[in-house]
PDB file of C-alpha atoms in Angstrom:
ATOM      1  CA  MET A   1      54.087-112.643  89.060  1.00 55.00           C
ATOM      2  CA  THR A   2      55.113-110.760  92.205  1.00 68.00           C
ATOM      3  CA  LEU A   3      56.914-112.816  94.818  1.00 81.00           C
ATOM      4  CA  ILE A   4      55.826-112.472  98.425  1.00 87.00           C
ATOM      5  CA  THR A   5      58.881-111.529 100.440  1.00 92.00           C
ATOM      6  CA  ALA A   6      59.575-111.404 104.172  1.00 92.00           C
ATOM      7  CA  ALA A   7      59.220-107.615 103.982  1.00 92.00           C
ATOM      8  CA  HIS A   8      55.710-107.958 102.517  1.00 93.00           C
ATOM      9  CA  LEU A   9      54.707-110.425 105.226  1.00 95.00           C
ATOM     10  CA  ALA A  10      56.206-108.228 107.948  1.00 95.00           C
ATOM     11  CA  PHE A  11      54.209-105.244 106.682  1.00 95.00           C
ATOM     12  CA  THR A  12      51.005-107.312 106.543  1.00 96.00           C
ATOM     13  CA  PHE A  13      51.372-108.637 110.085  1.00 96.00           C
ATOM     14  CA  GLY A  14      52.428-105.187 111.293  1.00 96.00           C
ATOM     15  CA  ILE A  15      49.202-103.700 109.922  1.00 96.00           C
ATOM     16  CA  LEU A  16      47.173-106.529 111.480  1.00 96.00           C
ATOM     17  CA  GLY A  17      49.015-105.975 114.757  1.00 95.00           C
ATOM     18  CA  ASN A  18      48.121-102.291 114.675  1.00 97.00           C
ATOM     19  CA  VAL A  19      44.452-103.081 114.022  1.00 96.00           C
ATOM     20  CA  VAL A  20      44.135-105.677 116.788  1.00 94.00           C
ATOM     21  CA  SER A  21      46.177-103.631 119.267  1.00 93.00           C
ATOM     22  CA  PHE A  22      44.017-100.604 118.468  1.00 94.00           C
ATOM     23  CA  MET A  23      40.933-102.556 119.539  1.00 91.00           C
ATOM     24  CA  VAL A  24      42.675-103.748 122.710  1.00 89.00           C
ATOM     25  CA  TYR A  25      43.704-100.183 123.575  1.00 92.00           C
ATOM     26  CA  MET A  26      40.091 -99.088 123.066  1.00 92.00           C
ATOM     27  CA  ALA A  27      38.736-101.781 125.407  1.00 88.00           C
ATOM     28  CA  PRO A  28      38.696 -99.569 128.557  1.00 89.00           C
ATOM     29  CA  VAL A  29      36.702 -96.773 126.867  1.00 93.00           C
ATOM     30  CA  PRO A  30      33.328 -97.954 128.293  1.00 91.00           C
ATOM     31  CA  THR A  31      34.877 -98.094 131.770  1.00 89.00           C
ATOM     32  CA  PHE A  32      36.120 -94.522 131.571  1.00 93.00           C
ATOM     33  CA  TYR A  33      32.878 -93.326 130.031  1.00 93.00           C
ATOM     34  CA  LYS A  34      31.142 -94.746 133.090  1.00 92.00           C
ATOM     35  CA  ILE A  35      33.663 -92.975 135.357  1.00 92.00           C
ATOM     36  CA  TYR A  36      32.977 -89.718 133.496  1.00 93.00           C
ATOM     37  CA  LYS A  37      29.190 -90.099 133.712  1.00 93.00           C
ATOM     38  CA  ARG A  38      29.228 -90.969 137.422  1.00 92.00           C
ATOM     39  CA  LYS A  39      31.988 -88.486 138.277  1.00 92.00           C
ATOM     40  CA  SER A  40      33.729 -91.145 140.331  1.00 92.00           C
ATOM     41  CA  SER A  41      36.596 -93.601 139.783  1.00 87.00           C
ATOM     42  CA  GLU A  42      34.414 -96.193 141.587  1.00 78.00           C
ATOM     43  CA  GLY A  43      37.312 -98.134 143.069  1.00 78.00           C
ATOM     44  CA  TYR A  44      39.087 -98.770 139.765  1.00 85.00           C
ATOM     45  CA  GLN A  45      42.874 -98.838 139.959  1.00 87.00           C
ATOM     46  CA  SER A  46      45.247 -96.671 137.931  1.00 90.00           C
ATOM     47  CA  ILE A  47      48.182 -99.111 138.003  1.00 89.00           C
ATOM     48  CA  PRO A  48      47.294-100.990 134.774  1.00 87.00           C
ATOM     49  CA  TYR A  49      47.111 -97.768 132.781  1.00 92.00           C
ATOM     50  CA  SER A  50      50.353 -96.461 134.266  1.00 92.00           C
ATOM     51  CA  VAL A  51      52.088 -99.732 133.380  1.00 90.00           C
ATOM     52  CA  ALA A  52      50.586 -99.723 129.876  1.00 91.00           C
ATOM     53  CA  LEU A  53      51.836 -96.157 129.373  1.00 94.00           C
ATOM     54  CA  PHE A  54      55.313 -97.163 130.524  1.00 95.00           C
ATOM     55  CA  SER A  55      55.279-100.148 128.149  1.00 93.00           C
ATOM     56  CA  ALA A  56      54.269 -97.989 125.173  1.00 95.00           C
ATOM     57  CA  MET A  57      56.927 -95.382 125.991  1.00 96.00           C
ATOM     58  CA  LEU A  58      59.588 -98.066 126.430  1.00 97.00           C
ATOM     59  CA  TYR A  59      58.814 -99.635 123.046  1.00 96.00           C
ATOM     60  CA  LEU A  60      58.804 -96.200 121.434  1.00 96.00           C
ATOM     61  CA  TYR A  61      62.342 -95.729 122.723  1.00 97.00           C
ATOM     62  CA  TYR A  62      63.285 -99.165 121.367  1.00 97.00           C
ATOM     63  CA  ALA A  63      61.737 -98.339 117.983  1.00 96.00           C
ATOM     64  CA  TYR A  64      63.617 -95.033 117.913  1.00 95.00           C
ATOM     65  CA  LEU A  65      66.905 -96.860 118.468  1.00 95.00           C
ATOM     66  CA  LYS A  66      66.190 -99.721 116.074  1.00 93.00           C
ATOM     67  CA  LYS A  67      65.017 -97.586 113.129  1.00 90.00           C
ATOM     68  CA  HIS A  68      62.792 -98.662 110.210  1.00 89.00           C
ATOM     69  CA  VAL A  69      59.964-100.001 112.427  1.00 92.00           C
ATOM     70  CA  LEU A  70      57.262 -97.448 111.643  1.00 93.00           C
ATOM     71  CA  LEU A  71      54.398 -99.809 112.514  1.00 94.00           C
ATOM     72  CA  LEU A  72      55.847-100.249 115.994  1.00 94.00           C
ATOM     73  CA  ILE A  73      55.952 -96.474 116.380  1.00 96.00           C
ATOM     74  CA  THR A  74      52.379 -95.873 115.185  1.00 96.00           C
ATOM     75  CA  ILE A  75      50.646 -98.246 117.595  1.00 96.00           C
ATOM     76  CA  ASN A  76      52.733 -97.293 120.608  1.00 96.00           C
ATOM     77  CA  SER A  77      52.229 -93.588 119.897  1.00 97.00           C
ATOM     78  CA  PHE A  78      48.491 -94.253 119.832  1.00 97.00           C
ATOM     79  CA  GLY A  79      48.866 -96.251 123.049  1.00 96.00           C
ATOM     80  CA  CYS A  80      50.601 -93.345 124.780  1.00 97.00           C
ATOM     81  CA  VAL A  81      47.786 -90.982 123.778  1.00 97.00           C
ATOM     82  CA  MET A  82      45.063 -93.376 124.958  1.00 96.00           C
ATOM     83  CA  GLU A  83      46.720 -94.202 128.281  1.00 96.00           C
ATOM     84  CA  LEU A  84      47.379 -90.517 128.995  1.00 97.00           C
ATOM     85  CA  GLY A  85      43.709 -89.850 128.255  1.00 96.00           C
ATOM     86  CA  PHE A  86      42.567 -92.625 130.584  1.00 95.00           C
ATOM     87  CA  LEU A  87      44.884 -91.446 133.352  1.00 96.00           C
ATOM     88  CA  THR A  88      43.715 -87.846 132.947  1.00 96.00           C
ATOM     89  CA  ILE A  89      40.079 -88.885 133.374  1.00 96.00           C
ATOM     90  CA  PHE A  90      41.051 -91.043 136.347  1.00 95.00           C
ATOM     91  CA  MET A  91      42.939 -88.179 138.013  1.00 95.00           C
ATOM     92  CA  VAL A  92      39.985 -85.821 137.564  1.00 95.00           C
ATOM     93  CA  TYR A  93      37.457 -88.094 139.268  1.00 94.00           C
ATOM     94  CA  ALA A  94      39.592 -90.138 141.690  1.00 94.00           C
ATOM     95  CA  THR A  95      39.754 -89.563 145.432  1.00 92.00           C
ATOM     96  CA  HIS A  96      42.538 -87.408 146.844  1.00 93.00           C
ATOM     97  CA  GLU A  97      44.401 -90.491 148.082  1.00 93.00           C
ATOM     98  CA  SER A  98      44.140 -92.180 144.678  1.00 92.00           C
ATOM     99  CA  LYS A  99      45.394 -89.050 142.935  1.00 94.00           C
ATOM    100  CA  ILE A 100      48.464 -88.905 145.184  1.00 95.00           C
ATOM    101  CA  TYR A 101      49.130 -92.626 144.686  1.00 94.00           C
ATOM    102  CA  THR A 102      48.749 -92.368 140.898  1.00 94.00           C
ATOM    103  CA  ALA A 103      51.050 -89.346 140.750  1.00 96.00           C
ATOM    104  CA  LYS A 104      53.710 -91.292 142.676  1.00 95.00           C
ATOM    105  CA  ILE A 105      53.406 -94.304 140.360  1.00 94.00           C
ATOM    106  CA  LEU A 106      53.653 -92.125 137.252  1.00 95.00           C
ATOM    107  CA  PHE A 107      56.675 -90.323 138.665  1.00 96.00           C
ATOM    108  CA  LEU A 108      58.486 -93.541 139.602  1.00 93.00           C
ATOM    109  CA  PHE A 109      57.621 -95.537 136.464  1.00 89.00           C
ATOM    110  CA  ASN A 110      57.348 -93.067 133.640  1.00 93.00           C
ATOM    111  CA  ILE A 111      59.764 -90.359 134.700  1.00 95.00           C
ATOM    112  CA  VAL A 112      62.373 -91.900 136.996  1.00 97.00           C
ATOM    113  CA  GLY A 113      62.259 -95.453 135.591  1.00 95.00           C
ATOM    114  CA  LEU A 114      62.234 -94.566 131.916  1.00 96.00           C
ATOM    115  CA  GLY A 115      64.655 -91.708 132.515  1.00 97.00           C
ATOM    116  CA  LEU A 116      67.151 -94.078 134.138  1.00 97.00           C
ATOM    117  CA  ILE A 117      66.835 -96.555 131.260  1.00 97.00           C
ATOM    118  CA  ILE A 118      67.417 -93.860 128.649  1.00 97.00           C
ATOM    119  CA  GLY A 119      70.203 -92.178 130.618  1.00 97.00           C
ATOM    120  CA  CYS A 120      72.076 -95.375 131.478  1.00 97.00           C
ATOM    121  CA  THR A 121      71.834 -96.885 127.996  1.00 96.00           C
ATOM    122  CA  TYR A 122      73.105 -93.681 126.408  1.00 94.00           C
ATOM    123  CA  ALA A 123      75.900 -93.293 128.949  1.00 94.00           C
ATOM    124  CA  LEU A 124      77.065 -96.912 129.100  1.00 93.00           C
ATOM    125  CA  SER A 125      76.485 -98.245 125.582  1.00 92.00           C
ATOM    126  CA  LYS A 126      76.249 -97.211 121.965  1.00 90.00           C
ATOM    127  CA  GLY A 127      75.059 -98.384 118.576  1.00 91.00           C
ATOM    128  CA  ARG A 128      73.953-101.989 118.272  1.00 93.00           C
ATOM    129  CA  GLU A 129      74.839-102.730 121.883  1.00 95.00           C
ATOM    130  CA  ARG A 130      72.356-100.093 123.060  1.00 96.00           C
ATOM    131  CA  VAL A 131      69.601-101.602 120.902  1.00 96.00           C
ATOM    132  CA  THR A 132      70.337-105.052 122.354  1.00 96.00           C
ATOM    133  CA  ILE A 133      70.214-103.827 125.954  1.00 97.00           C
ATOM    134  CA  VAL A 134      66.929-101.966 125.466  1.00 97.00           C
ATOM    135  CA  GLY A 135      65.537-104.968 123.560  1.00 97.00           C
ATOM    136  CA  TRP A 136      66.254-107.234 126.521  1.00 97.00           C
ATOM    137  CA  ILE A 137      64.647-104.736 128.900  1.00 97.00           C
ATOM    138  CA  CYS A 138      61.538-104.669 126.682  1.00 96.00           C
ATOM    139  CA  SER A 139      61.423-108.474 126.557  1.00 94.00           C
ATOM    140  CA  VAL A 140      61.734-108.915 130.321  1.00 93.00           C
ATOM    141  CA  PHE A 141      59.099-106.260 130.985  1.00 93.00           C
ATOM    142  CA  SER A 142      56.770-107.864 128.430  1.00 91.00           C
ATOM    143  CA  LEU A 143      57.154-111.257 130.090  1.00 88.00           C
ATOM    144  CA  CYS A 144      56.248-109.735 133.459  1.00 85.00           C
ATOM    145  CA  VAL A 145      53.141-108.146 131.942  1.00 83.00           C
ATOM    146  CA  PHE A 146      52.133-111.385 130.222  1.00 81.00           C
ATOM    147  CA  ALA A 147      52.464-113.213 133.559  1.00 77.00           C
ATOM    148  CA  ALA A 148      50.083-110.775 135.285  1.00 74.00           C
ATOM    149  CA  PRO A 149      46.894-112.729 134.327  1.00 76.00           C
ATOM    150  CA  LEU A 150      48.079-115.686 136.419  1.00 81.00           C
ATOM    151  CA  SER A 151      46.292-114.185 139.421  1.00 81.00           C
ATOM    152  CA  ILE A 152      42.951-113.842 137.627  1.00 84.00           C
ATOM    153  CA  MET A 153      43.344-117.345 136.159  1.00 88.00           C
ATOM    154  CA  ARG A 154      43.868-118.630 139.686  1.00 87.00           C
ATOM    155  CA  ARG A 155      40.680-116.839 140.769  1.00 87.00           C
ATOM    156  CA  VAL A 156      38.753-118.411 137.884  1.00 88.00           C
ATOM    157  CA  ILE A 157      39.855-121.880 139.002  1.00 90.00           C
ATOM    158  CA  LYS A 158      39.103-121.113 142.656  1.00 90.00           C
ATOM    159  CA  THR A 159      35.678-119.514 142.137  1.00 88.00           C
ATOM    160  CA  LYS A 160      34.717-121.561 139.051  1.00 88.00           C
ATOM    161  CA  SER A 161      33.506-118.306 137.501  1.00 86.00           C
ATOM    162  CA  VAL A 162      34.691-116.563 134.328  1.00 85.00           C
ATOM    163  CA  GLU A 163      32.851-113.337 135.153  1.00 81.00           C
ATOM    164  CA  TYR A 164      36.065-111.336 135.316  1.00 75.00           C
ATOM    165  CA  MET A 165      37.851-113.037 132.415  1.00 82.00           C
ATOM    166  CA  PRO A 166      35.754-112.153 129.337  1.00 83.00           C
ATOM    167  CA  LEU A 167      36.269-114.376 126.313  1.00 87.00           C
ATOM    168  CA  ASN A 168      36.436-111.562 123.748  1.00 85.00           C
ATOM    169  CA  LEU A 169      39.348-109.873 125.518  1.00 82.00           C
ATOM    170  CA  SER A 170      41.242-113.167 125.864  1.00 87.00           C
ATOM    171  CA  VAL A 171      40.724-113.862 122.151  1.00 90.00           C
ATOM    172  CA  PHE A 172      41.893-110.399 121.101  1.00 87.00           C
ATOM    173  CA  LEU A 173      44.971-110.614 123.316  1.00 87.00           C
ATOM    174  CA  THR A 174      45.822-114.030 121.869  1.00 92.00           C
ATOM    175  CA  LEU A 175      45.431-112.698 118.323  1.00 94.00           C
ATOM    176  CA  CYS A 176      47.594-109.743 119.305  1.00 93.00           C
ATOM    177  CA  ALA A 177      50.363-112.069 120.449  1.00 94.00           C
ATOM    178  CA  VAL A 178      50.129-114.122 117.241  1.00 96.00           C
ATOM    179  CA  VAL A 179      50.330-111.223 114.790  1.00 96.00           C
ATOM    180  CA  TRP A 180      53.142-109.453 116.656  1.00 96.00           C
ATOM    181  CA  PHE A 181      55.058-112.715 116.904  1.00 97.00           C
ATOM    182  CA  PHE A 182      54.975-113.081 113.123  1.00 97.00           C
ATOM    183  CA  TYR A 183      55.844-109.409 112.675  1.00 96.00           C
ATOM    184  CA  GLY A 184      58.904-109.906 114.878  1.00 96.00           C
ATOM    185  CA  LEU A 185      59.726-113.154 113.090  1.00 96.00           C
ATOM    186  CA  PHE A 186      59.653-111.626 109.605  1.00 96.00           C
ATOM    187  CA  ILE A 187      61.724-108.586 110.569  1.00 95.00           C
ATOM    188  CA  LYS A 188      64.051-110.963 112.451  1.00 94.00           C
ATOM    189  CA  ASP A 189      63.574-109.215 115.796  1.00 96.00           C
ATOM    190  CA  PHE A 190      63.934-111.648 118.698  1.00 94.00           C
ATOM    191  CA  TYR A 191      62.888-109.027 121.263  1.00 95.00           C
ATOM    192  CA  ILE A 192      59.484-108.598 119.642  1.00 95.00           C
ATOM    193  CA  ALA A 193      58.841-112.213 118.643  1.00 95.00           C
ATOM    194  CA  ALA A 194      59.977-114.134 121.747  1.00 94.00           C
ATOM    195  CA  PRO A 195      57.765-112.520 124.442  1.00 94.00           C
ATOM    196  CA  ASN A 196      54.693-113.000 122.273  1.00 95.00           C
ATOM    197  CA  VAL A 197      55.194-116.781 122.367  1.00 95.00           C
ATOM    198  CA  VAL A 198      54.548-116.556 126.106  1.00 92.00           C
ATOM    199  CA  GLY A 199      51.642-114.181 125.478  1.00 92.00           C
ATOM    200  CA  PHE A 200      50.094-116.674 123.057  1.00 94.00           C
ATOM    201  CA  LEU A 201      50.429-119.544 125.563  1.00 94.00           C
ATOM    202  CA  PHE A 202      48.801-117.528 128.352  1.00 91.00           C
ATOM    203  CA  GLY A 203      46.047-116.428 125.978  1.00 91.00           C
ATOM    204  CA  ILE A 204      45.283-120.011 124.953  1.00 94.00           C
ATOM    205  CA  ALA A 205      45.287-121.033 128.632  1.00 93.00           C
ATOM    206  CA  GLN A 206      42.712-118.327 129.398  1.00 92.00           C
ATOM    207  CA  ILE A 207      40.485-119.430 126.515  1.00 94.00           C
ATOM    208  CA  ILE A 208      40.669-123.059 127.680  1.00 94.00           C
ATOM    209  CA  LEU A 209      39.787-122.015 131.239  1.00 92.00           C
ATOM    210  CA  TYR A 210      36.857-120.009 129.915  1.00 92.00           C
ATOM    211  CA  PHE A 211      35.334-123.008 128.150  1.00 93.00           C
ATOM    212  CA  ILE A 212      35.967-125.245 131.159  1.00 92.00           C
ATOM    213  CA  TYR A 213      34.239-122.959 133.660  1.00 90.00           C
ATOM    214  CA  ARG A 214      31.779-120.932 131.568  1.00 87.00           C
ATOM    215  CA  ASN A 215      28.738-123.028 132.571  1.00 83.00           C
ATOM    216  CA  LYS A 216      29.776-123.889 136.094  1.00 72.00           C
ATOM    217  CA  LYS A 217      28.074-122.214 139.014  1.00 55.00           C
ATOM    218  CA  LYS A 218      29.802-121.078 142.144  1.00 51.00           C
ATOM    219  CA  GLU A 219      29.255-123.407 145.067  1.00 48.00           C
ATOM    220  CA  ASN A 220      29.409-120.559 147.551  1.00 44.00           C
ATOM    221  CA  ILE A 221      28.309-116.952 147.308  1.00 42.00           C
ATOM    222  CA  LEU A 222      31.278-114.689 147.733  1.00 46.00           C
ATOM    223  CA  PRO A 223      31.054-111.774 150.152  1.00 45.00           C
ATOM    224  CA  GLU A 224      30.458-108.381 148.581  1.00 42.00           C
ATOM    225  CA  ASN A 225      33.936-107.107 149.418  1.00 42.00           C
ATOM    226  CA  LYS A 226      35.476-110.219 147.808  1.00 42.00           C
ATOM    227  CA  LEU A 227      33.534-109.559 144.619  1.00 38.00           C
ATOM    228  CA  HIS A 228      34.756-105.982 144.632  1.00 41.00           C
ATOM    229  CA  ASP A 229      38.327-107.214 145.070  1.00 42.00           C
ATOM    230  CA  ILE A 230      37.957-109.587 142.137  1.00 37.00           C
ATOM    231  CA  SER A 231      36.452-106.804 140.030  1.00 39.00           C
ATOM    232  CA  THR A 232      39.319-104.396 140.556  1.00 40.00           C
ATOM    233  CA  ASN A 233      41.927-107.094 140.105  1.00 41.00           C
ATOM    234  CA  GLY A 234      40.132-108.344 137.019  1.00 41.00           C
ATOM    235  CA  ASP A 235      40.306-104.885 135.499  1.00 42.00           C
ATOM    236  CA  TRP A 236      44.031-104.656 136.301  1.00 36.00           C
ATOM    237  CA  ASN A 237      44.950-108.036 134.914  1.00 37.00           C
ATOM    238  CA  SER A 238      42.757-107.874 131.821  1.00 37.00           C
ATOM    239  CA  ARG A 239      44.053-104.507 130.755  1.00 36.00           C
ATOM    240  CA  ASP A 240      47.688-105.155 131.326  1.00 37.00           C
ATOM    241  CA  HIS A 241      48.141-108.345 129.459  1.00 35.00           C
ATOM    242  CA  MET A 242      48.351-105.213 126.819  1.00 37.00           C
ATOM    243  CA  GLN A 243      49.925-104.685 126.111  1.00 36.00           C
ATOM    244  CA  ASN A 244      51.126-105.446 124.928  1.00 37.00           C
ATOM    245  CA  SER A 245      49.715-104.727 122.818  1.00 35.00           C
ATOM    246  CA  SER A 246      50.602-105.006 125.140  1.00 35.00           C
ATOM    247  CA  THR A 247      49.972-105.172 125.807  1.00 35.00           C
ATOM    248  CA  VAL A 248      48.760-106.520 127.765  1.00 35.00           C
ATOM    249  CA  GLU A 249      49.609-103.986 125.951  1.00 35.00           C
ATOM    250  CA  ILE A 250      48.629-104.129 125.618  1.00 35.00           C
ATOM    251  CA  ALA A 251      50.896-103.648 127.472  1.00 35.00           C
ATOM    252  CA  ASP A 252      50.294-105.207 126.782  1.00 38.00           C
ATOM    253  CA  VAL A 253      50.451-105.624 126.413  1.00 40.00           C
ATOM    254  CA  THR A 254      50.513-104.265 124.425  1.00 38.00           C
ATOM    255  CA  ASN A 255      50.919-104.326 122.068  1.00 44.00           C
ATOM    256  CA  HIS A 256      53.438-106.261 120.122  1.00 40.00           C
ATOM    257  CA  ASN A 257      54.035-107.544 123.569  1.00 50.00           C
ATOM    258  CA  HIS A 258      50.955-105.955 124.579  1.00 46.00           C
ATOM    259  CA  GLY A 259      49.615-107.022 122.333  1.00 46.00           C
ATOM    260  CA  GLN A 260      51.376-105.177 124.419  1.00 48.00           C
ATOM    261  CA  ALA A 261      49.597-103.797 127.143  1.00 41.00           C
ATOM    262  CA  HIS A 262      48.933-105.358 127.294  1.00 41.00           C
ATOM    263  CA  ARG A 263      49.412-106.141 124.651  1.00 41.00           C
ATOM    264  CA  GLY A 264      46.802-104.855 124.505  1.00 39.00           C
ATOM    265  CA  THR A 265      46.929-105.700 125.027  1.00 39.00           C
ATOM    266  CA  ASN A 266      48.282-106.352 124.610  1.00 40.00           C
TER     267      ASN A 266
END
């Protein structure tokens, strides 16, 4: 009889994390298909995709330093490809002002920001110390991404409408946080496991809010520009939880965070 070891469980949850995070990363595809068909970015913002790309690149750097975390590399590599694809489509069909703004964000986040992190950690630390420093940076960034949905949760409470907080995305991001938490737990990686506890709590809070307000009607009709504001902010906050997976990452998390970028994300 084969014993189930921590390594077996880590591999299982890593595979599950890749599957769930893959679905979170694919969530914006209909949005960008619509942008492609209409030849217009339609007021969507590029910030969530820039942040999700940064999250995926940051965790790739962490995985490179840590070694022996192939499943972390696979999903974040996929995340980088997807986010670059989304940003390319956005840049093609966005207004001139949006293109300039997006280029500035990408330069500051993904070139200057990541470059400084890599340069400073290589210049000022080495070995295990470098892994620890980058791990803390990943954790702090993941926590910031997981906290992003607070604004949309506040809007749900204020408007008594869950229109911009879809249940399926909240469920996937919560699952993302759970599986990446256990992956981090079984490989004994605090920097992967800890942020996903926060991601799980925020995900559960969103699901609870959904069931509280799903059948409630708005008392007042919001002006058209307010609805547009909620729509764009909803897109930003939903995507970036990805991370983690991040995360929201998707990125969240994404993922592992993001469920990263977002998770998805997170």
